[in-house]
Coordinates of C-alpha atoms in Angstrom, one line a residue:
M1 CA 65.5 223.5 69.7
M2 CA 68.8 221.9 70.3
K3 CA 70.8 221.0 67.1
P4 CA 70.8 217.5 66.1
L5 CA 73.9 215.3 67.0
T6 CA 76.8 214.3 65.1
I7 CA 77.6 210.6 66.2
A8 CA 80.9 209.1 65.3
I9 CA 81.2 205.5 65.4
D10 CA 84.7 203.8 65.2
G11 CA 86.3 200.3 65.7
H12 CA 87.7 197.0 64.3
S13 CA 86.5 195.3 61.3
S14 CA 83.2 193.3 61.5
T15 CA 82.2 194.6 65.0
G16 CA 78.6 195.6 63.5
K17 CA 79.5 199.5 63.2
S18 CA 77.5 199.8 60.1
T19 CA 74.5 197.8 61.2
L20 CA 74.6 199.7 64.6
A21 CA 74.9 203.0 62.6
K22 CA 72.0 202.1 60.2
A23 CA 69.6 201.4 63.1
L24 CA 70.7 204.3 65.2
A25 CA 70.3 206.7 62.1
K26 CA 66.9 205.3 61.1
S27 CA 65.8 205.6 64.7
M28 CA 66.8 209.2 65.2
G29 CA 65.7 210.4 61.9
Y30 CA 69.4 211.3 60.9
V31 CA 71.5 210.5 57.9
Y32 CA 73.6 207.7 57.7
V33 CA 77.1 207.7 55.8
D34 CA 79.2 204.7 55.5
S35 CA 82.9 205.8 55.5
G36 CA 84.1 202.5 55.1
A37 CA 82.1 202.1 51.8
M38 CA 83.8 205.3 50.6
Y39 CA 87.3 203.8 51.1
R40 CA 86.4 200.4 49.8
A41 CA 84.7 202.1 46.3
V42 CA 88.2 203.9 45.9
A43 CA 89.8 200.6 46.1
L44 CA 87.4 199.0 43.7
F45 CA 88.2 201.8 41.2
A46 CA 92.0 201.1 41.6
L47 CA 91.4 197.3 41.2
R48 CA 89.5 197.6 38.0
K49 CA 92.2 200.2 36.5
G50 CA 94.9 197.6 37.8
W51 CA 96.5 200.1 40.4
V52 CA 96.3 198.0 43.6
S53 CA 96.9 194.2 44.0
K54 CA 96.9 192.2 47.4
E55 CA 100.7 191.0 46.7
N56 CA 102.2 194.3 45.5
G57 CA 100.4 197.1 47.2
C58 CA 99.3 199.9 45.1
D59 CA 100.3 202.7 42.5
A60 CA 99.8 205.6 44.6
V61 CA 100.6 208.4 42.1
A62 CA 98.0 206.8 39.7
I63 CA 95.4 206.6 42.3
E64 CA 96.0 209.9 44.0
S65 CA 96.1 212.1 40.4
T66 CA 92.9 210.6 39.5
L67 CA 90.9 211.0 42.7
D68 CA 88.8 214.0 40.9
Q69 CA 87.4 210.9 38.7
V70 CA 85.9 209.3 41.8
Q71 CA 82.7 210.2 42.6
I72 CA 80.9 208.5 45.4
T73 CA 77.1 208.8 46.4
F74 CA 74.7 207.0 48.9
E75 CA 71.1 206.2 47.7
L76 CA 68.2 204.3 49.1
D77 CA 67.3 201.7 46.9
A78 CA 63.7 200.2 46.2
A79 CA 64.1 198.0 49.3
G80 CA 65.2 200.9 51.6
V81 CA 68.8 199.7 51.5
N82 CA 71.4 202.1 51.9
A83 CA 73.4 201.5 48.6
T84 CA 76.9 202.7 47.6
F85 CA 77.2 204.4 44.1
L86 CA 80.5 204.8 42.2
N87 CA 80.6 207.1 39.4
G88 CA 76.8 206.5 39.2
Q89 CA 76.9 202.7 39.3
R90 CA 75.7 200.8 42.3
V91 CA 78.7 198.7 43.8
E92 CA 77.2 198.0 47.3
E93 CA 77.5 194.2 46.7
E94 CA 81.1 194.2 44.9
I95 CA 82.8 196.4 47.4
R96 CA 82.0 193.7 50.2
E97 CA 83.7 191.1 48.1
M98 CA 87.0 189.6 49.3
A99 CA 88.9 191.1 46.2
V100 CA 88.1 194.3 47.6
S101 CA 88.8 193.5 51.3
H102 CA 92.3 192.3 50.4
V103 CA 93.2 195.8 49.0
V104 CA 91.4 198.2 50.8
S105 CA 94.2 198.7 53.5
H106 CA 96.7 199.6 50.9
V107 CA 94.4 202.2 49.5
A108 CA 93.3 203.6 52.7
K109 CA 96.6 204.5 54.0
L110 CA 97.4 207.1 51.1
S111 CA 97.3 210.4 52.7
E112 CA 95.7 212.1 49.6
V113 CA 93.0 209.5 49.6
R114 CA 92.2 210.2 53.4
R115 CA 92.1 214.0 52.8
Y116 CA 89.7 213.7 49.8
L117 CA 87.5 211.4 51.5
V118 CA 87.5 213.3 54.8
A119 CA 86.6 216.5 52.8
L120 CA 83.5 214.8 51.3
Q121 CA 82.4 213.2 54.7
Q122 CA 82.6 216.7 56.3
A123 CA 80.7 218.1 53.6
M124 CA 77.7 215.5 54.1
S125 CA 77.2 216.5 57.7
R126 CA 77.7 220.2 58.1
N127 CA 74.5 220.7 60.2
G128 CA 74.6 217.8 62.3
G129 CA 71.8 214.9 62.5
V130 CA 74.2 212.4 61.1
V131 CA 75.7 209.0 62.1
M132 CA 78.8 208.0 60.4
D133 CA 81.1 204.7 60.9
G134 CA 84.6 204.0 60.2
R135 CA 88.2 204.1 61.5
D136 CA 89.1 207.7 62.2
I137 CA 85.6 209.4 62.4
G138 CA 86.1 210.3 66.2
T139 CA 89.6 211.4 65.7
V140 CA 89.9 213.0 62.4
V141 CA 86.6 213.4 60.6
F142 CA 84.2 214.7 63.6
P143 CA 86.7 215.2 66.5
N144 CA 83.9 217.6 68.0
A145 CA 81.4 215.0 67.8
E146 CA 78.8 214.8 70.6
L147 CA 78.9 211.0 70.8
K148 CA 82.0 208.9 70.1
I149 CA 81.7 205.1 70.3
F150 CA 84.5 202.7 69.6
M151 CA 83.3 199.2 68.8
T152 CA 85.5 196.0 69.5
A153 CA 85.0 192.1 69.7
S154 CA 87.1 189.1 69.9
D155 CA 88.9 188.0 66.8
D156 CA 87.2 184.7 66.5
V157 CA 83.8 186.3 66.9
R158 CA 84.2 189.0 64.4
A159 CA 85.8 186.3 61.9
A160 CA 82.6 184.1 62.4
R161 CA 80.4 187.1 61.5
R162 CA 82.1 188.0 58.6
K163 CA 82.3 184.6 57.5
A164 CA 78.4 183.9 57.8
E165 CA 78.0 187.1 56.0
L166 CA 80.4 185.9 52.8
D167 CA 78.5 182.5 53.2
F168 CA 75.1 184.2 52.7
K169 CA 76.4 185.9 49.6
G170 CA 77.7 182.8 48.2
Q171 CA 81.5 183.7 48.6
D172 CA 83.5 180.4 49.0
V173 CA 86.0 181.3 51.8
T174 CA 87.4 179.7 54.8
F175 CA 87.1 180.8 58.3
Q176 CA 91.1 180.9 58.6
E177 CA 91.1 183.2 55.3
V178 CA 88.6 185.6 56.9
L179 CA 90.3 185.7 60.3
E180 CA 93.6 186.4 58.8
N181 CA 92.1 189.0 56.6
L182 CA 90.6 190.8 59.5
K183 CA 93.9 190.8 61.5
S184 CA 95.7 191.9 58.7
R185 CA 93.4 194.9 57.9
D186 CA 93.5 196.0 61.8
K187 CA 97.4 195.7 61.8
A188 CA 97.6 198.0 58.8
D189 CA 94.9 200.4 60.0
M190 CA 96.5 200.6 63.7
E191 CA 100.0 201.0 62.3
R192 CA 99.3 203.6 59.3
S193 CA 101.0 207.0 59.9
D194 CA 98.0 208.9 58.6
S195 CA 95.0 208.8 60.9
P196 CA 95.4 205.1 62.7
L197 CA 92.6 203.4 63.8
I198 CA 92.7 204.2 67.8
A199 CA 89.8 205.2 70.2
A200 CA 89.3 209.0 70.6
E201 CA 90.0 209.9 74.2
D202 CA 86.5 210.6 75.1
A203 CA 85.0 207.6 73.0
R204 CA 82.6 205.3 74.7
T205 CA 84.0 201.7 74.4
L206 CA 81.6 199.0 73.3
D207 CA 82.6 195.5 73.5
N208 CA 79.9 193.4 71.7
S209 CA 81.6 189.9 71.7
T210 CA 78.5 188.7 73.9
M211 CA 75.9 191.1 73.0
N212 CA 73.1 190.7 70.5
R213 CA 72.2 193.6 68.4
E214 CA 69.0 194.4 70.1
D215 CA 70.5 194.8 73.6
Q216 CA 73.8 197.0 71.8
F217 CA 71.1 199.0 70.0
E218 CA 69.2 199.9 73.3
L219 CA 72.2 200.7 75.2
V220 CA 73.6 203.1 72.6
L221 CA 70.0 204.6 72.1
G222 CA 69.9 205.4 75.7
W223 CA 73.4 207.0 75.3
T224 CA 72.1 209.1 72.3
Q225 CA 69.0 210.0 74.3
S226 CA 70.7 211.1 77.4
L227 CA 72.6 213.9 75.2
L228 CA 69.3 215.3 74.1
V229 CA 68.1 215.8 77.3

C-alpha cells in the first residue's frame, strides 16, 4: 500500500490556502495543519505580553526566551471546525483579528520562532497523510513533499476577499487598510532573510484570481489523485 502523501500549500495572504487545504484534507482523510495560525498564536502571545507592536516591531529576546511557554494545538470543535488553541485556550477567532495581522510579520521573521514552529510542524507529519499550508512549507518544512502548490491572486481580489471575511465577523476596517496590510505582509515575508516566501522550484502554481472554490478544488484533487496512481 502506498504511503499517504505529504501536501505542502504555500502562497500569498488571502489566496484561500487554508480553505483549500481543509477541503483537500477532509476529502483525502488526511490531517490538516494551519502553519499560519501557529505564527499568529505566537504573535498573540507576544501581543498580550506587550512585546510587539505595529509601530515598534518586537522584543526578540523576550519572545525567543519564552517559546517554551507557548503550546499550540489544533482541535475539532463541536461544529467540526479545526480550531487553534494557545496554552489550552481557544484563540481561533482572536488570531484572525487585524491587531494580530498588523504584528504577525514582526514575529514570524524571528529565526528562533521559525525553528521552534518548524520542529512542531515536522513532528505533526512524520507518517505522511497531512496537508499543511503556510509560506515556507514546500521550501523549508517539507522540502520532500510529494505535492507542492504555490497559490496567488491579484492584490485587489485578495483584499476584497479578506475584507469580506472581516466584515462578516463585524470588524470595522476599510478596503484600503486591508490592501495595505496584505501588501506589507507579503513584502515582509518575501524580504525576510530566514525562510522567505518563495515558490519551491517544483511547486505547481495556482492563480485563483478568476476561479471559484469548486473548480479550484477539483483541479487540485486531480493533481493529488494522479500521484496515487
